[in-house]
Coordinates of C-alpha atoms and ligand atoms in Angstrom, one line a residue:
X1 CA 4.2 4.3 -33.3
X2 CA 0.6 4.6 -34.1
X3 CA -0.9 2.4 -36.6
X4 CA -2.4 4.2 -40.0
X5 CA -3.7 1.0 -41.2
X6 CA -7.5 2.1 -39.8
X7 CA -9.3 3.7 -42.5
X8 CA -12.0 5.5 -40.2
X9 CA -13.5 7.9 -43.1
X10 CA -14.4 6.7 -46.3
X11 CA -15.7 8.9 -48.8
X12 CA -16.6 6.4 -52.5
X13 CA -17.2 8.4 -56.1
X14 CA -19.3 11.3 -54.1
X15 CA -20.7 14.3 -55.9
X16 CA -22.9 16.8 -54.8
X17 CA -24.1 20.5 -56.4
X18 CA -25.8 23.1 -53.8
X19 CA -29.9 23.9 -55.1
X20 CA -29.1 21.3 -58.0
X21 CA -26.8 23.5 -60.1
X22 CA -23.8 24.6 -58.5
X23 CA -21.2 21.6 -58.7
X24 CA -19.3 21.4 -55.7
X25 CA -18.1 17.7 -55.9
X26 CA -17.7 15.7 -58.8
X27 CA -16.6 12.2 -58.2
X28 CA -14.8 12.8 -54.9
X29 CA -13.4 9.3 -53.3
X30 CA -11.0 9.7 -50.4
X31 CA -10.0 7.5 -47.4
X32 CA -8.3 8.9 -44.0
X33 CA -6.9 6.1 -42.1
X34 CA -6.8 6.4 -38.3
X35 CA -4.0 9.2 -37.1
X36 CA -2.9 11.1 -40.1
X37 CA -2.9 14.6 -41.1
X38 CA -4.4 15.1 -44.6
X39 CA -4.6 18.4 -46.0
X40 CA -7.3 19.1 -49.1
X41 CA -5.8 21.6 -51.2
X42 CA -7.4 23.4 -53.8
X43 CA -7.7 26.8 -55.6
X44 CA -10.8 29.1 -54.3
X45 CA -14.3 27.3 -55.0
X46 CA -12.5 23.9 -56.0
X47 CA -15.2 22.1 -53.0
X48 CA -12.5 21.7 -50.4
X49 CA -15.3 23.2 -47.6
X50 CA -17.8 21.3 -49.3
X51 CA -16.4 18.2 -48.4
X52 CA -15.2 18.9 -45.3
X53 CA -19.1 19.7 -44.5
X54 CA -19.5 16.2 -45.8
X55 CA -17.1 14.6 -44.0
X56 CA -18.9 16.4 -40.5
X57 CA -22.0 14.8 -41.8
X58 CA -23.3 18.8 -43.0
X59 CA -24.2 18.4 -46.3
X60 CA -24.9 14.9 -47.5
X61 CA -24.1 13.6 -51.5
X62 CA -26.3 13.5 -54.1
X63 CA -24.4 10.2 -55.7
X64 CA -21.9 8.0 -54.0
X65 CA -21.6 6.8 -50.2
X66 CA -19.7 8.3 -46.7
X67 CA -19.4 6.1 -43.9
X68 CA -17.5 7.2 -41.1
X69 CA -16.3 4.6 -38.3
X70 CA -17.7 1.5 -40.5
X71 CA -21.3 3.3 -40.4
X72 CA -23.0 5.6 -43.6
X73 CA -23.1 9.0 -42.7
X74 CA -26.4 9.8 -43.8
X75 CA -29.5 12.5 -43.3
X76 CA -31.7 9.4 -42.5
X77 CA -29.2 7.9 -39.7
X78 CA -28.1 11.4 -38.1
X79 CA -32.2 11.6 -37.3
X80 CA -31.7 8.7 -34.6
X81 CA -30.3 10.4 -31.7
X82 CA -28.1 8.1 -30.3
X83 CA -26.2 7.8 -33.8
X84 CA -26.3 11.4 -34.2
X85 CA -24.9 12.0 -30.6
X86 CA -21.5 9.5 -31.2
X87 CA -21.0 10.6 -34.6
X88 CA -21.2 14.7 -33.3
X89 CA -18.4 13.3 -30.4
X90 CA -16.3 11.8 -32.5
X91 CA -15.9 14.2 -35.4
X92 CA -15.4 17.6 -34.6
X93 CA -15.1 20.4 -37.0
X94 CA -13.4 23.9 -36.5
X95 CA -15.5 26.4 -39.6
X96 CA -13.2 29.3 -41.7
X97 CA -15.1 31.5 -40.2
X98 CA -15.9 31.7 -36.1
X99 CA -18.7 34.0 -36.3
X100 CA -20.5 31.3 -37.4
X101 CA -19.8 29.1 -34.9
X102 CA -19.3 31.0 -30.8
X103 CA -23.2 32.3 -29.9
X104 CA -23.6 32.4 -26.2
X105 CA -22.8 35.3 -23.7
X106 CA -20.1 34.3 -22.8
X107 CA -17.1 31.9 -23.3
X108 CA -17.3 29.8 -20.4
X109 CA -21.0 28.8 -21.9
X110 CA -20.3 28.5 -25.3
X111 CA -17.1 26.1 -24.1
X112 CA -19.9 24.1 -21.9
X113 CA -22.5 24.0 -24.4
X114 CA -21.9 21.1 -26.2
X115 CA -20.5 19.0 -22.7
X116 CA -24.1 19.9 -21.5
X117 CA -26.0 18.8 -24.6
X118 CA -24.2 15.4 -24.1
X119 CA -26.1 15.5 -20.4
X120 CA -22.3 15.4 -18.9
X121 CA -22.5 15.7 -15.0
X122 CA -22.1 18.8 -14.4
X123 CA -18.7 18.9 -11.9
X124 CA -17.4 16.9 -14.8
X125 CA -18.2 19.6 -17.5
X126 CA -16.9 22.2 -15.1
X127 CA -13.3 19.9 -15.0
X128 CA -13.2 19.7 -18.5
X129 CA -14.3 23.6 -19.1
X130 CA -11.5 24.7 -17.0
X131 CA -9.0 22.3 -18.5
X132 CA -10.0 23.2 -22.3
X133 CA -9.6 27.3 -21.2
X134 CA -6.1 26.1 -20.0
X135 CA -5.1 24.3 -22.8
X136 CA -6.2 27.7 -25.3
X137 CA -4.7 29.8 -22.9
X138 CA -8.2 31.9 -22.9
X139 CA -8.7 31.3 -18.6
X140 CA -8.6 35.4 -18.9
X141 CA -11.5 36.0 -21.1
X142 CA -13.9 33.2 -20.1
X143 CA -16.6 35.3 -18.6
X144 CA -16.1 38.0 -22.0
X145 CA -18.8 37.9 -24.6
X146 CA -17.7 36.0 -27.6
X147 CA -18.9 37.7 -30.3
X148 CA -16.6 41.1 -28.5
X149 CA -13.3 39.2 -29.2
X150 CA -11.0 39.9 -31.9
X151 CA -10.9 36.9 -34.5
X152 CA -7.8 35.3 -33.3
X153 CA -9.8 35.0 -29.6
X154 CA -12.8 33.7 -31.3
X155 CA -10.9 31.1 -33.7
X156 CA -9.3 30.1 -29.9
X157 CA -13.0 29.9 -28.8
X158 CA -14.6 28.5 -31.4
X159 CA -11.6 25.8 -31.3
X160 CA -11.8 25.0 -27.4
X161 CA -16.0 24.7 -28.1
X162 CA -14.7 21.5 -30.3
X163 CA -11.5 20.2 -28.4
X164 CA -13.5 20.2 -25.1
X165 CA -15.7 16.9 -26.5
X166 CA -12.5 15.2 -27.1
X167 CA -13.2 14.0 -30.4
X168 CA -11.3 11.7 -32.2
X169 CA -11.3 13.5 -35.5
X170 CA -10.2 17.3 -35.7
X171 CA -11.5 19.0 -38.9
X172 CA -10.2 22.6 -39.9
X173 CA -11.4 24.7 -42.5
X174 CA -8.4 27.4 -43.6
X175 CA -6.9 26.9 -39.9
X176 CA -4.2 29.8 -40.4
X177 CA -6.5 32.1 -42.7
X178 CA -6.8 35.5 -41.4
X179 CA -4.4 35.0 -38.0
X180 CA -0.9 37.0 -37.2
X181 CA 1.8 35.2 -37.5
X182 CA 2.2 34.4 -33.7
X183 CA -1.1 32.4 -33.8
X184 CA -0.5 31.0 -37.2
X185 CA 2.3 29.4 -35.3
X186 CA 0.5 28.7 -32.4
X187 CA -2.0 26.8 -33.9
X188 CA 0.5 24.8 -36.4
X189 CA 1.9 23.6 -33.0
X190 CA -1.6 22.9 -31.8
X191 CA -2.7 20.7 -34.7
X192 CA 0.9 18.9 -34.5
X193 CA 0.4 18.1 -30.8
X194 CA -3.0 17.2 -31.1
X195 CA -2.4 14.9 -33.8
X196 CA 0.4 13.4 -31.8
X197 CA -1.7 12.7 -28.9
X198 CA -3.8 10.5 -31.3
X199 CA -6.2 12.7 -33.2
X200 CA -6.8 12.3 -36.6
X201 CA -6.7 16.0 -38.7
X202 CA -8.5 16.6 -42.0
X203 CA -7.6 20.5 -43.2
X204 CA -8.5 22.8 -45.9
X205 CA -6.2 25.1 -46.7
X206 CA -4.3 26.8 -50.0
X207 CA -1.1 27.6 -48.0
X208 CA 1.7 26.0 -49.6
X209 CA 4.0 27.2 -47.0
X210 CA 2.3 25.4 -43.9
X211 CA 1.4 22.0 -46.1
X212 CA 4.5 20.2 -44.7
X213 CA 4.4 20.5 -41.4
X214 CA 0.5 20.3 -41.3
X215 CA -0.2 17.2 -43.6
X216 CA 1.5 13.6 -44.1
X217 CA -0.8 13.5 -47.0
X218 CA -2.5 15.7 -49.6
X219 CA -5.3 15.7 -51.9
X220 CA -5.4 17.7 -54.2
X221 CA -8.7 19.7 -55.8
X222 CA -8.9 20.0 -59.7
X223 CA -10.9 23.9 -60.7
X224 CA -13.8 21.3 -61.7
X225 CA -14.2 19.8 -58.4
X226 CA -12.5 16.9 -58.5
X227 CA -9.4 15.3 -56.5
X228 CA -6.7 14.9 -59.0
X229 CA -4.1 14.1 -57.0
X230 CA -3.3 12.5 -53.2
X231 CA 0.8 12.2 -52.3
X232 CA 2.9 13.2 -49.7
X233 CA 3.5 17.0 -49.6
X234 CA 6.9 16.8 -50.5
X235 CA 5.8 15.2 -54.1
X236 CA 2.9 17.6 -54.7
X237 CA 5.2 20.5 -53.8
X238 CA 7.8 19.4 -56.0
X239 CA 5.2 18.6 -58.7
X240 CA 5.1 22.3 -60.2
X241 CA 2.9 21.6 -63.4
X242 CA 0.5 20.0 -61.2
X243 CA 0.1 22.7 -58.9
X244 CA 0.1 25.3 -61.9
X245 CA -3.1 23.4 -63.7
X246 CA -5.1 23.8 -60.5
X247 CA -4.2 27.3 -59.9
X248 CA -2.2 27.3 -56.6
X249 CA 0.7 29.0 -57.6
X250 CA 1.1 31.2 -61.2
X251 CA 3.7 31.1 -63.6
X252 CA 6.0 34.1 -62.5
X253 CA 5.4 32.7 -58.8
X254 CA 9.1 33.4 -57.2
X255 CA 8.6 30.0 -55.1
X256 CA 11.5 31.0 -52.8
X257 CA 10.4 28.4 -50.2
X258 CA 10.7 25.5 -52.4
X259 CA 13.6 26.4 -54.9
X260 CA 13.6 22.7 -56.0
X261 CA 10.2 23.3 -57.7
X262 CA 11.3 25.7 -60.1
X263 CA 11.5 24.3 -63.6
X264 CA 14.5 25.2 -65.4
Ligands
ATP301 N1 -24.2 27.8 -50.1 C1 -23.9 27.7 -51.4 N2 -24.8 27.9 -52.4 C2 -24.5 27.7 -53.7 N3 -23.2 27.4 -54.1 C3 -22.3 27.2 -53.2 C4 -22.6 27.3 -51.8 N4 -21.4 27.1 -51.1 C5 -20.5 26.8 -52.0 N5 -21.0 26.9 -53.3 C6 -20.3 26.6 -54.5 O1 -19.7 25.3 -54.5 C7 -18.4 25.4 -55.0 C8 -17.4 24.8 -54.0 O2 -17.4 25.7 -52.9 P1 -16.5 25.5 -51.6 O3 -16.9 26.5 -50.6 O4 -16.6 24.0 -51.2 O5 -15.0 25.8 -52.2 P2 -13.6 25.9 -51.4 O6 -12.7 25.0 -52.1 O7 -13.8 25.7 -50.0 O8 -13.2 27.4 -51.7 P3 -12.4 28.5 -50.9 O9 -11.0 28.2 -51.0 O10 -12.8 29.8 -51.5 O11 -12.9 28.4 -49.4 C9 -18.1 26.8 -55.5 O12 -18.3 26.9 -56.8 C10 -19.1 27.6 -54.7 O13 -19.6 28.7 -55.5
MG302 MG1 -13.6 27.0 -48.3

C-alpha cells in the first residue's frame, strides 16, 4: 500500500479577501499528505475555489504561508522559470468551468500545448497526445474545435490538457457539476483510478452523494470562510448538525442516502 505519511501541500493560518474586501479565506490551515483524496466541502461562496486557486499557486494569501513539495508557493518564486515550470508539472488543476480553460482550434493542440511549452521533443509529445486522447476516449474529436463541443467533451478536453503532463497532484473544482449521469460516473471512476495509480486528488465539491467514493478525507468550509471541520466522510456524513450549520443539507432534507444521519 502507498504511504500517506508525505505531507506534500501545506497550507498554515492562510487568509486572503479578493480587491481587499471580499473574505474568501479566513484562517485556512490544511495539510494533504502524499496519495489521498481530500474533498473541500462547503456551501456556495464558503472559499472552497479560492483555495483550490491557492493550492495551484493562482491566487497567493494575504497572511499565513503555502509551500507545496517542501518549497513556498509564492508570487515572488513562481517568477523564476525553472520553479514555475516544476511546480506547473506537478500540480495540475481541472477549473468548474472548461470554457475557461480549452482555447486552441482544435483539440489535438490544446492537448499539446502545455507538452510543447515544457520544450518536450516533439515525437514524444505526439506519444503522449495520442495516449492522453485514448485514455478520455476523445481520439474521435481531436481535430474538432474545442470551444464547438458540448460541456461534457470540453470537461474531457480540458481534463486530458492536464492529465497529459502527468502531474502528480490532480486538483478538481465541482468535477461532477453540470455532467449526465453517465459522465458523472465516468469521471468518479476516473479520479478513483487515477488516484490509485499514485496521484494525489484535492476536490471541491457540495455533493454529498459522491463524497465517499471521491474522498478518504474531508474538510469542511464554515459560511464565514473557514475550515471547521476535517474527518473521514463517513463521520462528516453522519455528523448532521454539522452539516446543517454550514448549509449543506436543510432541515426537511429527506436524506434517503444516508438514513443513519437522520436525527430522531
Ligand atoms: N473574483 C472575485 N472577486 C471578488 N470576490 C470574489 C471573487 N471570486 C470569489 N469571490 C468571493 O469570495 C468568496 C469565496 O468564493 P469562492 O468562489 O472561493 O467560493 P466557493 O466555495 O467556491 O463557492 P461555489 O460553491 O459557489 O463555487 C465569495 O464570497 C465570493 O463572492
Ligand atoms: Mg467554487
Amino acid at each position: 500500500m502507498q504511504s500517506v505519511a508525505d505531507p506534500i501541500l501545506v497550507v498554515d493560518g492562510v487568509s486572503y479577501s479578493y480587491l481587499d474586501k471580499f473574505p474568501a479565506l479566513v484562517d485556512v490551515s490544511l495539510t494533504v499528505r502524499r496519495g489521498e483524496k481530500v474533498a473541500l466541502l462547503g456551501a456556495n461562496g464558503c472559499g472552497k475555489s479560492t483555495l483550490l486557486k491557492v493550492l495551484d499557486g493562482l491566487v497567493f494569501p494575504d497572511a499565513g504561508s503555502y509551500h507545496a513539495f517542501g518549497t513556498a508557493v509564492t508570487e515572488q518564486h513562481l517568477e523564476d522559470q525553472q520553479f514555475s515550470e516544476g511546480f506547473r508539472s506537478r500540480v495540475g488543476f481541472v477549473f468548474q468551468n472548461s470554457d475557461a480553460q480549452v482555447f486552441s482550434s482544435n483539440v489535438r493542440d490544446e492537448i499539446a500545448f502545455g507538452p510543447l511549452n515544457m520544450a518536450m521533443p516533439l515525437d514524444q509529445v505526439k506519444r503522449r497526445v495520442d495516449d492522453t486522447l485514448e485514455m478520455l476516449d476523445i481520439a474521435d474529436i481531436a481535430d474538432r474545435a474545442p470551444y464547438q463541443l458540448s460541456g461534457g467533451q470540453k470537461k474531457r478536453v480540458a481534463i486530458a490538457s492536464v492529465l497529459v503532463m502527468n502531474p502528480e497532484v490532480l486538483i478538481f473544482d465541482e468535477p461532477t457539476a453540470a455532467l449526465d449521469p453517465r459522465t458523472q460516473h465516468w469521471l468518479m471512476e476516473l479520479i478513483v483510478e487515477l488516484n490509485r495509480a499514485g496521484k494525489t486528488i484535492v476536490l471541491a465539491t457540495h455533493d454529498l452523494a459522491t463524497l465517499e467514493t471521491l474522498a478518504d478525507r474531508c474538510a469542511v468550509f464554515s459560511e464565514d470562510h473557514r475550515i471547521i471541520a476535517d474527518g473521514t466522510p463517513e463521520d462528516i456524513l453522519a455528523d448532521r448538525r454539522l452539516l446543517l450549520s454550514v448549509n449543506l443539507i436543510h432541515d426537511d432534507d429527506p436524506m434517503h442516502e444516508h438514513p443513519h444521519m437522520l436525527i430522531p
